[in-house]
Coordinates of C-alpha atoms in Angstrom, one line a residue:
Chain C
M1 CA -9.0 -9.6 26.4
K2 CA -11.3 -12.2 24.9
I3 CA -13.1 -15.1 26.4
G4 CA -12.5 -18.5 24.7
K5 CA -13.1 -22.2 24.9
V6 CA -10.3 -24.7 24.3
I7 CA -11.3 -27.0 21.5
G8 CA -8.1 -28.6 20.2
K9 CA -4.3 -28.3 19.8
V10 CA -1.6 -27.7 17.2
V11 CA 1.6 -29.7 17.0
S12 CA 4.6 -28.2 15.2
T13 CA 8.2 -29.5 15.3
R14 CA 9.9 -27.1 12.9
K15 CA 9.3 -23.7 14.5
E16 CA 11.0 -20.4 15.5
G17 CA 10.4 -17.8 18.1
N18 CA 11.3 -19.5 21.4
V19 CA 8.0 -21.4 21.7
E20 CA 9.7 -24.7 22.5
G21 CA 7.9 -26.6 25.3
L22 CA 4.8 -24.3 25.3
P23 CA 1.5 -25.9 24.2
I24 CA -0.3 -24.3 21.3
L25 CA -4.0 -24.7 21.8
V26 CA -6.9 -24.1 19.4
V27 CA -9.4 -21.7 21.1
S28 CA -12.8 -20.6 19.8
Y29 CA -13.9 -17.1 20.7
L30 CA -17.0 -16.8 22.9
D31 CA -19.2 -13.7 23.4
E32 CA -20.3 -12.2 26.7
K33 CA -23.1 -14.9 26.9
L34 CA -20.4 -17.6 26.2
S35 CA -21.9 -18.3 22.8
D36 CA -19.6 -19.3 20.0
T37 CA -18.7 -16.4 17.7
G38 CA -17.5 -18.6 14.9
R39 CA -13.9 -17.3 15.1
S40 CA -10.9 -19.1 16.5
A41 CA -7.2 -18.8 17.0
A42 CA -4.1 -20.8 18.0
C43 CA -2.9 -19.6 21.4
I44 CA 0.1 -20.3 23.6
D45 CA -1.0 -21.8 26.9
T46 CA 0.6 -20.6 30.1
V47 CA -1.9 -22.0 32.6
N48 CA -2.2 -25.7 31.8
A49 CA -5.6 -25.4 30.2
G50 CA -7.4 -28.5 29.0
D51 CA -10.0 -29.4 26.5
G52 CA -13.3 -27.6 27.1
D53 CA -11.8 -25.1 29.6
I54 CA -13.2 -21.5 29.4
V55 CA -10.1 -19.3 29.2
L56 CA -9.0 -15.7 29.1
L57 CA -7.0 -14.6 26.1
C58 CA -4.5 -11.8 25.8
A59 CA -3.5 -10.5 22.4
S60 CA -1.0 -8.0 20.9
S61 CA 2.3 -7.3 22.5
S62 CA 0.7 -7.9 25.9
A63 CA 0.6 -11.6 25.0
R64 CA 4.3 -11.6 26.0
M65 CA 3.6 -10.2 29.5
T66 CA 3.8 -13.5 31.3
A67 CA 6.8 -15.2 32.9
K68 CA 6.6 -18.0 30.3
T69 CA 6.1 -15.8 27.2
T70 CA 8.7 -13.0 27.5
N71 CA 10.5 -12.9 24.1
V72 CA 8.2 -15.6 22.7
A73 CA 6.7 -15.2 19.2
T74 CA 3.1 -15.2 20.4
D75 CA 0.3 -12.8 19.5
N76 CA -2.3 -14.5 21.6
T77 CA -1.8 -16.2 24.9
I78 CA -4.1 -18.0 27.3
V79 CA -3.4 -16.1 30.5
G80 CA -6.2 -17.5 32.8
I81 CA -8.7 -20.2 33.4
I82 CA -12.1 -18.7 34.0
D83 CA -14.0 -19.8 37.1
S84 CA -17.1 -17.7 36.5
V85 CA -18.6 -15.1 34.3
F86 CA -21.3 -12.7 35.5
A87 CA -23.8 -10.5 33.7
G88 CA -24.6 -8.0 36.4
S89 CA -25.0 -10.2 39.5
S90 CA -26.3 -13.3 37.6
F91 CA -24.1 -16.2 36.7
V92 CA -23.5 -16.6 33.0
Y93 CA -21.1 -19.4 33.6
Q94 CA -19.6 -21.3 36.6
K95 CA -16.9 -23.9 36.2
S96 CA -18.0 -27.3 37.5
K97 CA -16.2 -28.5 40.6
T98 CA -15.0 -31.9 39.5
Chain I
M1 CA -1.7 -17.0 16.2
K2 CA -3.5 -18.0 13.1
I3 CA -3.3 -21.2 11.0
G4 CA -2.6 -20.7 7.3
K5 CA -1.8 -22.4 4.1
V6 CA 1.0 -21.3 1.8
I7 CA -0.5 -20.5 -1.6
G8 CA 2.0 -18.2 -3.3
K9 CA 4.8 -15.7 -3.0
V10 CA 5.7 -12.0 -3.5
V11 CA 8.8 -10.7 -5.2
S12 CA 9.9 -7.2 -4.4
T13 CA 13.3 -5.7 -5.3
R14 CA 12.8 -2.1 -4.1
K15 CA 12.1 -2.5 -0.4
E16 CA 12.8 -1.1 3.0
G17 CA 12.8 -2.5 6.5
N18 CA 15.6 -5.1 6.6
V19 CA 13.7 -7.8 4.8
E20 CA 16.5 -8.6 2.3
G21 CA 17.0 -12.3 1.9
L22 CA 13.8 -13.3 3.6
P23 CA 11.0 -14.9 1.5
I24 CA 7.6 -13.2 1.4
L25 CA 4.9 -15.9 1.0
V26 CA 1.2 -15.5 0.4
V27 CA -0.8 -17.3 3.0
S28 CA -4.5 -17.9 3.1
Y29 CA -6.0 -18.0 6.6
L30 CA -7.7 -21.3 7.7
D31 CA -10.2 -21.8 10.5
E32 CA -10.0 -24.5 13.2
K33 CA -11.3 -27.1 10.7
L34 CA -8.6 -26.0 8.2
S35 CA -11.3 -24.5 5.9
D36 CA -10.3 -21.5 3.9
T37 CA -11.6 -18.3 5.5
G38 CA -11.3 -16.2 2.3
R39 CA -8.7 -13.9 3.9
S40 CA -5.0 -13.9 3.1
A41 CA -1.8 -12.0 3.9
A42 CA 1.8 -11.7 2.8
C43 CA 4.1 -13.1 5.5
I44 CA 7.8 -13.3 6.1
D45 CA 8.9 -16.9 6.2
T46 CA 11.4 -18.0 8.8
V47 CA 11.0 -21.8 8.6
N48 CA 11.6 -22.6 4.9
A49 CA 7.9 -23.2 4.2
G50 CA 6.8 -24.5 0.8
D51 CA 3.7 -24.3 -1.3
G52 CA 0.8 -26.1 0.3
D53 CA 2.4 -26.2 3.8
I54 CA 0.1 -25.6 6.7
V55 CA 1.8 -23.0 8.9
L56 CA 1.6 -21.1 12.1
L57 CA 1.4 -17.3 11.7
C58 CA 2.4 -14.7 14.3
A59 CA 1.2 -11.1 13.9
S60 CA 1.7 -7.7 15.6
S61 CA 5.0 -6.8 17.3
S62 CA 5.5 -10.5 18.1
A63 CA 6.2 -11.1 14.4
R64 CA 9.6 -9.8 15.2
M65 CA 10.3 -12.3 18.0
T66 CA 12.4 -14.7 15.9
A67 CA 16.1 -14.7 15.4
K68 CA 15.6 -13.8 11.7
T69 CA 13.0 -11.0 12.1
T70 CA 14.5 -8.9 14.9
N71 CA 14.2 -5.3 13.6
V72 CA 12.5 -6.5 10.4
A73 CA 9.5 -4.6 9.1
T74 CA 7.1 -7.6 9.3
D75 CA 3.7 -7.6 10.9
N76 CA 3.0 -11.2 10.1
T77 CA 5.6 -14.0 10.3
I78 CA 5.4 -17.7 9.5
V79 CA 6.9 -19.1 12.8
G80 CA 6.2 -22.8 12.4
I81 CA 5.3 -25.6 10.0
I82 CA 2.3 -27.5 11.5
D83 CA 2.5 -31.3 11.7
S84 CA -0.9 -31.9 13.1
V85 CA -4.1 -30.2 14.3
F86 CA -6.4 -31.9 16.8
A87 CA -10.1 -31.2 17.7
G88 CA -10.2 -32.7 21.1
S89 CA -8.4 -36.1 20.6
S90 CA -9.3 -36.4 16.9
F91 CA -7.0 -35.5 14.0
V92 CA -8.3 -32.5 11.9
Y93 CA -5.0 -32.6 10.0
Q94 CA -1.9 -34.6 9.8
K95 CA 1.0 -33.7 7.5
S96 CA 1.8 -36.4 5.0
K97 CA 5.2 -38.1 5.5
T98 CA 6.7 -37.8 2.1
Chain U
M1 CA 1.8 -7.7 5.5
K2 CA -0.9 -6.7 3.1
I3 CA -0.7 -6.2 -0.7
G4 CA -2.1 -2.8 -1.9
K5 CA -2.5 -0.5 -4.8
V6 CA -1.6 3.2 -4.7
I7 CA -4.7 5.2 -5.6
G8 CA -4.2 8.7 -4.2
K9 CA -2.5 10.9 -1.7
V10 CA -3.2 12.9 1.4
V11 CA -1.8 16.4 2.1
S12 CA -1.7 17.7 5.7
T13 CA 0.2 20.8 6.8
R14 CA -0.8 20.8 10.5
K15 CA 0.5 17.5 11.8
E16 CA 2.4 15.9 14.6
G17 CA 4.5 12.7 14.9
N18 CA 7.6 13.4 12.9
V19 CA 6.0 12.8 9.6
E20 CA 7.4 15.9 7.9
G21 CA 8.7 15.2 4.4
L22 CA 7.2 11.8 4.2
P23 CA 4.5 11.3 1.6
I24 CA 1.1 10.0 2.8
L25 CA -0.4 7.8 0.1
V26 CA -3.9 6.4 -0.2
V27 CA -3.7 2.6 -0.8
S28 CA -6.5 0.2 -1.5
Y29 CA -6.1 -3.3 -0.1
L30 CA -5.9 -6.2 -2.6
D31 CA -6.4 -9.9 -2.0
E32 CA -4.1 -12.7 -3.1
K33 CA -5.6 -12.5 -6.6
L34 CA -5.0 -8.7 -6.6
S35 CA -8.7 -8.0 -6.6
D36 CA -9.8 -4.9 -4.7
T37 CA -11.1 -5.7 -1.2
G38 CA -13.0 -2.5 -0.8
R39 CA -10.9 -1.4 2.1
S40 CA -8.2 1.3 2.1
A41 CA -5.8 3.2 4.3
A42 CA -3.5 6.2 4.4
C43 CA 0.1 4.9 4.4
I44 CA 3.5 6.5 4.9
D45 CA 5.6 5.9 1.8
T46 CA 9.3 4.9 2.2
V47 CA 10.0 3.6 -1.4
N48 CA 8.9 6.4 -3.7
A49 CA 5.8 4.6 -4.8
G50 CA 3.7 6.1 -7.5
D51 CA 0.1 6.0 -8.6
G52 CA -1.0 2.5 -9.6
D53 CA 2.0 0.8 -8.1
I54 CA 1.3 -2.5 -6.3
V55 CA 3.0 -2.3 -2.9
L56 CA 3.7 -4.1 0.3
L57 CA 2.2 -2.7 3.4
C58 CA 3.5 -3.2 7.0
A59 CA 1.2 -2.3 9.9
S60 CA 1.4 -2.1 13.7
S61 CA 4.6 -1.2 15.5
S62 CA 6.6 -2.8 12.7
A63 CA 5.5 0.1 10.5
R64 CA 8.3 2.0 12.3
M65 CA 11.0 -0.6 11.4
T66 CA 12.4 1.3 8.4
A67 CA 15.2 3.8 8.4
K68 CA 12.8 6.6 7.5
T69 CA 10.0 5.8 10.0
T70 CA 11.8 5.2 13.3
N71 CA 9.9 7.3 15.8
V72 CA 7.3 8.3 13.2
A73 CA 3.6 8.2 14.1
T74 CA 2.7 5.7 11.4
D75 CA 0.6 2.5 11.8
N76 CA 0.9 1.5 8.2
T77 CA 4.0 2.0 6.0
I78 CA 4.6 1.1 2.4
V79 CA 7.8 -1.0 2.7
G80 CA 8.2 -2.3 -0.8
I81 CA 7.2 -2.0 -4.5
I82 CA 6.0 -5.4 -5.7
D83 CA 7.5 -6.8 -8.9
S84 CA 5.5 -10.0 -9.1
V85 CA 3.0 -12.1 -7.2
F86 CA 2.8 -15.9 -7.7
A87 CA 0.0 -18.4 -7.0
G88 CA 2.1 -21.6 -6.8
S89 CA 4.3 -21.2 -9.8
S90 CA 1.9 -19.1 -11.9
F91 CA 2.1 -15.4 -12.2
V92 CA -0.8 -13.5 -10.7
Y93 CA 0.9 -10.2 -11.4
Q94 CA 4.0 -9.0 -13.1
K95 CA 5.0 -5.3 -13.0
S96 CA 5.3 -4.0 -16.6
K97 CA 8.8 -2.9 -17.6
T98 CA 8.3 0.6 -18.8
Chain Q
M1 CA -10.1 4.3 22.1
K2 CA -13.6 2.8 22.2
I3 CA -16.6 3.7 24.2
G4 CA -18.1 0.8 26.2
K5 CA -20.7 -0.1 28.8
V6 CA -19.9 -2.4 31.8
I7 CA -22.2 -5.4 31.7
G8 CA -20.5 -8.0 33.9
K9 CA -17.3 -9.5 35.3
V10 CA -15.0 -12.4 35.0
V11 CA -13.5 -14.3 37.9
S12 CA -10.3 -16.3 37.4
T13 CA -8.2 -17.8 40.1
R14 CA -5.5 -19.6 38.0
K15 CA -3.9 -16.9 36.0
E16 CA -0.6 -15.4 34.7
G17 CA 0.5 -12.0 33.7
N18 CA 0.5 -9.9 36.9
V19 CA -3.2 -9.3 36.9
E20 CA -3.6 -10.3 40.6
G21 CA -6.0 -7.8 42.3
L22 CA -7.2 -6.1 39.2
P23 CA -10.9 -6.5 38.3
I24 CA -11.7 -8.0 35.0
L25 CA -15.0 -6.6 33.7
V26 CA -17.1 -7.5 30.7
V27 CA -17.7 -4.5 28.5
S28 CA -20.0 -4.2 25.5
Y29 CA -18.8 -1.8 22.8
L30 CA -21.0 1.2 22.0
D31 CA -21.0 3.3 18.8
E32 CA -20.9 7.1 18.7
K33 CA -24.6 7.3 19.5
L34 CA -24.0 4.9 22.5
S35 CA -25.9 2.1 20.7
D36 CA -24.7 -1.4 21.4
T37 CA -22.5 -2.8 18.6
G38 CA -23.0 -6.4 19.5
R39 CA -19.3 -6.9 20.3
S40 CA -17.8 -7.2 23.7
A41 CA -14.5 -7.8 25.5
A42 CA -13.0 -8.6 28.9
C43 CA -11.1 -5.6 30.2
I44 CA -8.9 -4.8 33.1
D45 CA -10.4 -2.0 35.2
T46 CA -8.2 0.8 36.6
V47 CA -10.9 3.3 37.6
N48 CA -13.3 1.4 39.9
A49 CA -16.0 1.2 37.2
G50 CA -19.3 -0.4 38.2
D51 CA -22.1 -2.1 36.4
G52 CA -23.8 0.1 33.8
D53 CA -21.0 2.7 33.7
I54 CA -20.1 4.1 30.4
V55 CA -16.3 3.8 30.1
L56 CA -13.3 4.6 27.9
L57 CA -11.3 1.6 26.6
C58 CA -7.7 1.6 25.6
A59 CA -6.4 -1.4 23.6
S60 CA -3.1 -2.7 22.2
S61 CA 0.2 -2.0 24.0
S62 CA -1.2 1.3 25.2
A63 CA -3.5 -0.8 27.5
R64 CA -0.3 -1.0 29.7
M65 CA 0.1 2.8 29.9
T66 CA -1.5 3.3 33.3
A67 CA 0.1 3.1 36.7
K68 CA -1.8 -0.1 37.6
T69 CA -1.2 -2.0 34.3
T70 CA 2.5 -1.5 33.6
N71 CA 3.8 -5.1 32.8
V72 CA 0.3 -6.5 33.1
A73 CA -0.9 -8.9 30.4
T74 CA -3.8 -6.8 29.3
D75 CA -4.7 -5.9 25.7
N76 CA -7.8 -3.8 26.7
T77 CA -8.0 -1.6 29.8
I78 CA -10.8 0.6 31.1
V79 CA -8.9 4.0 31.5
G80 CA -11.8 6.3 32.2
I81 CA -15.4 6.7 33.4
I82 CA -17.2 8.9 30.9
D83 CA -19.2 11.8 32.2
S84 CA -20.6 13.0 28.9
V85 CA -20.5 12.4 25.1
F86 CA -21.3 15.1 22.6
A87 CA -22.3 15.1 19.0
G88 CA -21.2 18.6 17.9
S89 CA -22.6 20.7 20.8
S90 CA -25.5 18.4 21.7
F91 CA -25.5 15.8 24.5
V92 CA -25.5 12.2 23.4
Y93 CA -25.0 11.1 26.9
Q94 CA -24.7 12.7 30.4
K95 CA -23.9 10.6 33.5
S96 CA -26.7 10.9 36.0
K97 CA -25.7 12.7 39.2
T98 CA -26.8 10.2 41.9
Chain J
M1 CA -3.5 5.5 9.1
K2 CA -7.1 6.1 8.7
I3 CA -9.0 9.2 7.5
G4 CA -11.7 10.4 9.8
K5 CA -14.1 13.3 10.5
V6 CA -14.5 14.9 13.9
I7 CA -18.1 14.5 15.0
G8 CA -18.1 15.0 18.7
K9 CA -16.2 14.8 22.0
V10 CA -16.0 12.7 25.2
V11 CA -15.6 14.2 28.7
S12 CA -14.2 12.1 31.5
T13 CA -13.1 13.3 34.9
R14 CA -12.1 10.0 36.5
K15 CA -9.4 8.7 34.3
E16 CA -6.0 7.0 34.2
G17 CA -3.1 6.9 31.7
N18 CA -1.7 10.4 31.6
V19 CA -4.4 11.8 29.4
E20 CA -5.0 14.9 31.6
G21 CA -5.4 18.0 29.5
L22 CA -5.7 16.2 26.2
P23 CA -9.0 16.5 24.3
I24 CA -10.8 13.2 23.5
L25 CA -12.7 13.6 20.2
V26 CA -15.3 11.3 18.6
V27 CA -14.2 10.6 15.0
S28 CA -16.1 8.7 12.3
Y29 CA -14.0 6.7 9.9
L30 CA -14.1 7.7 6.2
D31 CA -13.1 5.7 3.2
E32 CA -10.9 6.9 0.3
K33 CA -13.8 8.8 -1.2
L34 CA -14.4 10.4 2.2
S35 CA -17.7 8.5 2.6
D36 CA -18.7 7.5 6.1
T37 CA -17.9 3.8 6.9
G38 CA -20.3 3.6 9.8
R39 CA -17.4 3.0 12.3
S40 CA -16.1 5.4 14.8
A41 CA -13.6 5.8 17.7
A42 CA -12.7 8.1 20.5
C43 CA -9.3 9.6 19.7
I44 CA -6.8 11.8 21.6
D45 CA -6.3 15.1 19.7
T46 CA -2.8 16.6 19.3
V47 CA -3.5 19.1 16.6
N48 CA -6.4 21.3 17.9
A49 CA -8.9 19.7 15.6
G50 CA -12.5 21.0 15.6
D51 CA -15.9 19.7 14.7
G52 CA -16.2 18.7 11.1
D53 CA -12.4 18.7 10.4
I54 CA -11.1 15.9 8.2
V55 CA -8.2 14.3 10.2
L56 CA -5.5 11.7 10.0
L57 CA -5.7 9.0 12.7
C58 CA -2.8 6.9 13.9
A59 CA -3.5 3.7 15.9
S60 CA -1.6 1.0 17.8
S61 CA 1.6 1.8 19.6
S62 CA 2.4 4.5 17.0
A63 CA -0.5 6.5 18.6
R64 CA 2.1 7.4 21.3
M65 CA 4.7 8.7 18.7
T66 CA 3.8 12.4 19.2
A67 CA 5.4 14.9 21.6
K68 CA 2.0 15.1 23.5
T69 CA 1.2 11.4 23.7
T70 CA 4.5 9.7 24.8
N71 CA 3.5 7.5 27.7
V72 CA -0.2 8.3 27.2
A73 CA -2.8 5.5 27.3
T74 CA -4.1 6.2 23.7
D75 CA -4.6 3.6 21.0
N76 CA -5.8 6.1 18.5
T77 CA -4.5 9.6 18.1
I78 CA -5.4 12.5 15.7
V79 CA -2.0 13.3 14.2
G80 CA -2.9 15.7 11.4
I81 CA -5.6 17.9 10.0
I82 CA -6.0 17.0 6.3
D83 CA -5.9 19.8 3.7
S84 CA -6.7 17.7 0.7
V85 CA -7.1 14.2 -0.5
F86 CA -6.4 13.2 -4.1
A87 CA -7.5 10.2 -6.2
G88 CA -4.7 10.1 -8.8
S89 CA -4.5 13.8 -9.7
S90 CA -8.1 14.7 -9.0
F91 CA -9.3 16.3 -5.8
V92 CA -11.5 14.1 -3.6
Y93 CA -11.5 16.8 -0.9
Q94 CA -10.1 20.2 -0.4
K95 CA -10.4 22.0 3.0
S96 CA -12.3 25.3 2.6
K97 CA -10.2 28.4 3.2
T98 CA -12.3 30.3 5.7

């Protein structure tokens, strides 16, 4: 999986592939230090992610392995909101408790 | 998924893989700011996209997860026409109403 | 899918994966202007493509979505011979009628 | 498959895709000489890997081909802990016996 | 598929995914001229390939499309030993008969 940050969204009314009702978010890929890699993707959201959230992305056919995305035309799905990332035993990131 | 722009089409009469009757469009990949990335692909169109349309692309086995592409030899399908793209709450793109 | 040009072939007698009798061609990837991208692959041919032909390539599990490649160990299949490529309404390529 | 080194972990409480109870480790990709390639991924661990372990990674739909990851939303799974890597008959790496 | 050269092997005793008894070889990717591309992968061997052999690699879910790799956690399988590679009608490579 990849680590990403939610930076926007996509709205599409004319679409195929059983994606009705599922948000399509724009996510930038982060590296293991949570630095921006300069790459991004449009991802189906299954966890109610919001702008700025650090998220876990699942690609390929496994993008369909959630209750909401079975039979959905998605090749990249947000499957988790990340609470923390560690390098060894040190925090790289900890979600603020607000 | 990826965001792309329709820039052309491919015509092929001798072909396999149940693609008869489905348009094959040339799409250039755009980044989250809708800037051209310099990469492109030939994609099966399921939404009647036209030249210049900003579209949503679905790759891998999920490219077959539309009513028109079940059992079709496509690894990249246009699954939506994009109306708008947001970065946070600001418009990056809004389809002109013409 | 990707657009490619047939530039060679591979011969293998000791092989697995139900590829017996299917030609394995070397194909260089072309971009939307049909310029060489410097990348290439070995692809199973299902359309009797020949040297110099401009072809349509289908990768991932969809490479098995032709009558000849069901259950075949191919991750990249030539699924069409391209007659013409358009950028908007202008020809980028037209197969010579010889 | 790819060779990687475990360098951290990801904690996520709000998640989808049947990943409950499976560790998500951060792994940096290594080349054939076990040099860092600068790329990394978040991977589901099925072999109790620990920090610093050299591991074998399996991506795509095959990431679900372990007893623990059937139906799991993973596109990259740690499927083995590597004991040694050879270049020809010379050791590139041998796990220390501690 | 990709063309590769066997340059080493991986030994792993603690592993998942039904790979018991299948060799895991280190393969460097070659281009259409059989020049090293600088990239490599660990691949399951189904054809008894040896050091220095030029081989055919099959990735993605098709890596499981051999009798030995059904249900195996492999995303890259050696599916053939290459005898010769042609560019047009000229030899790029011919396996020595020893």
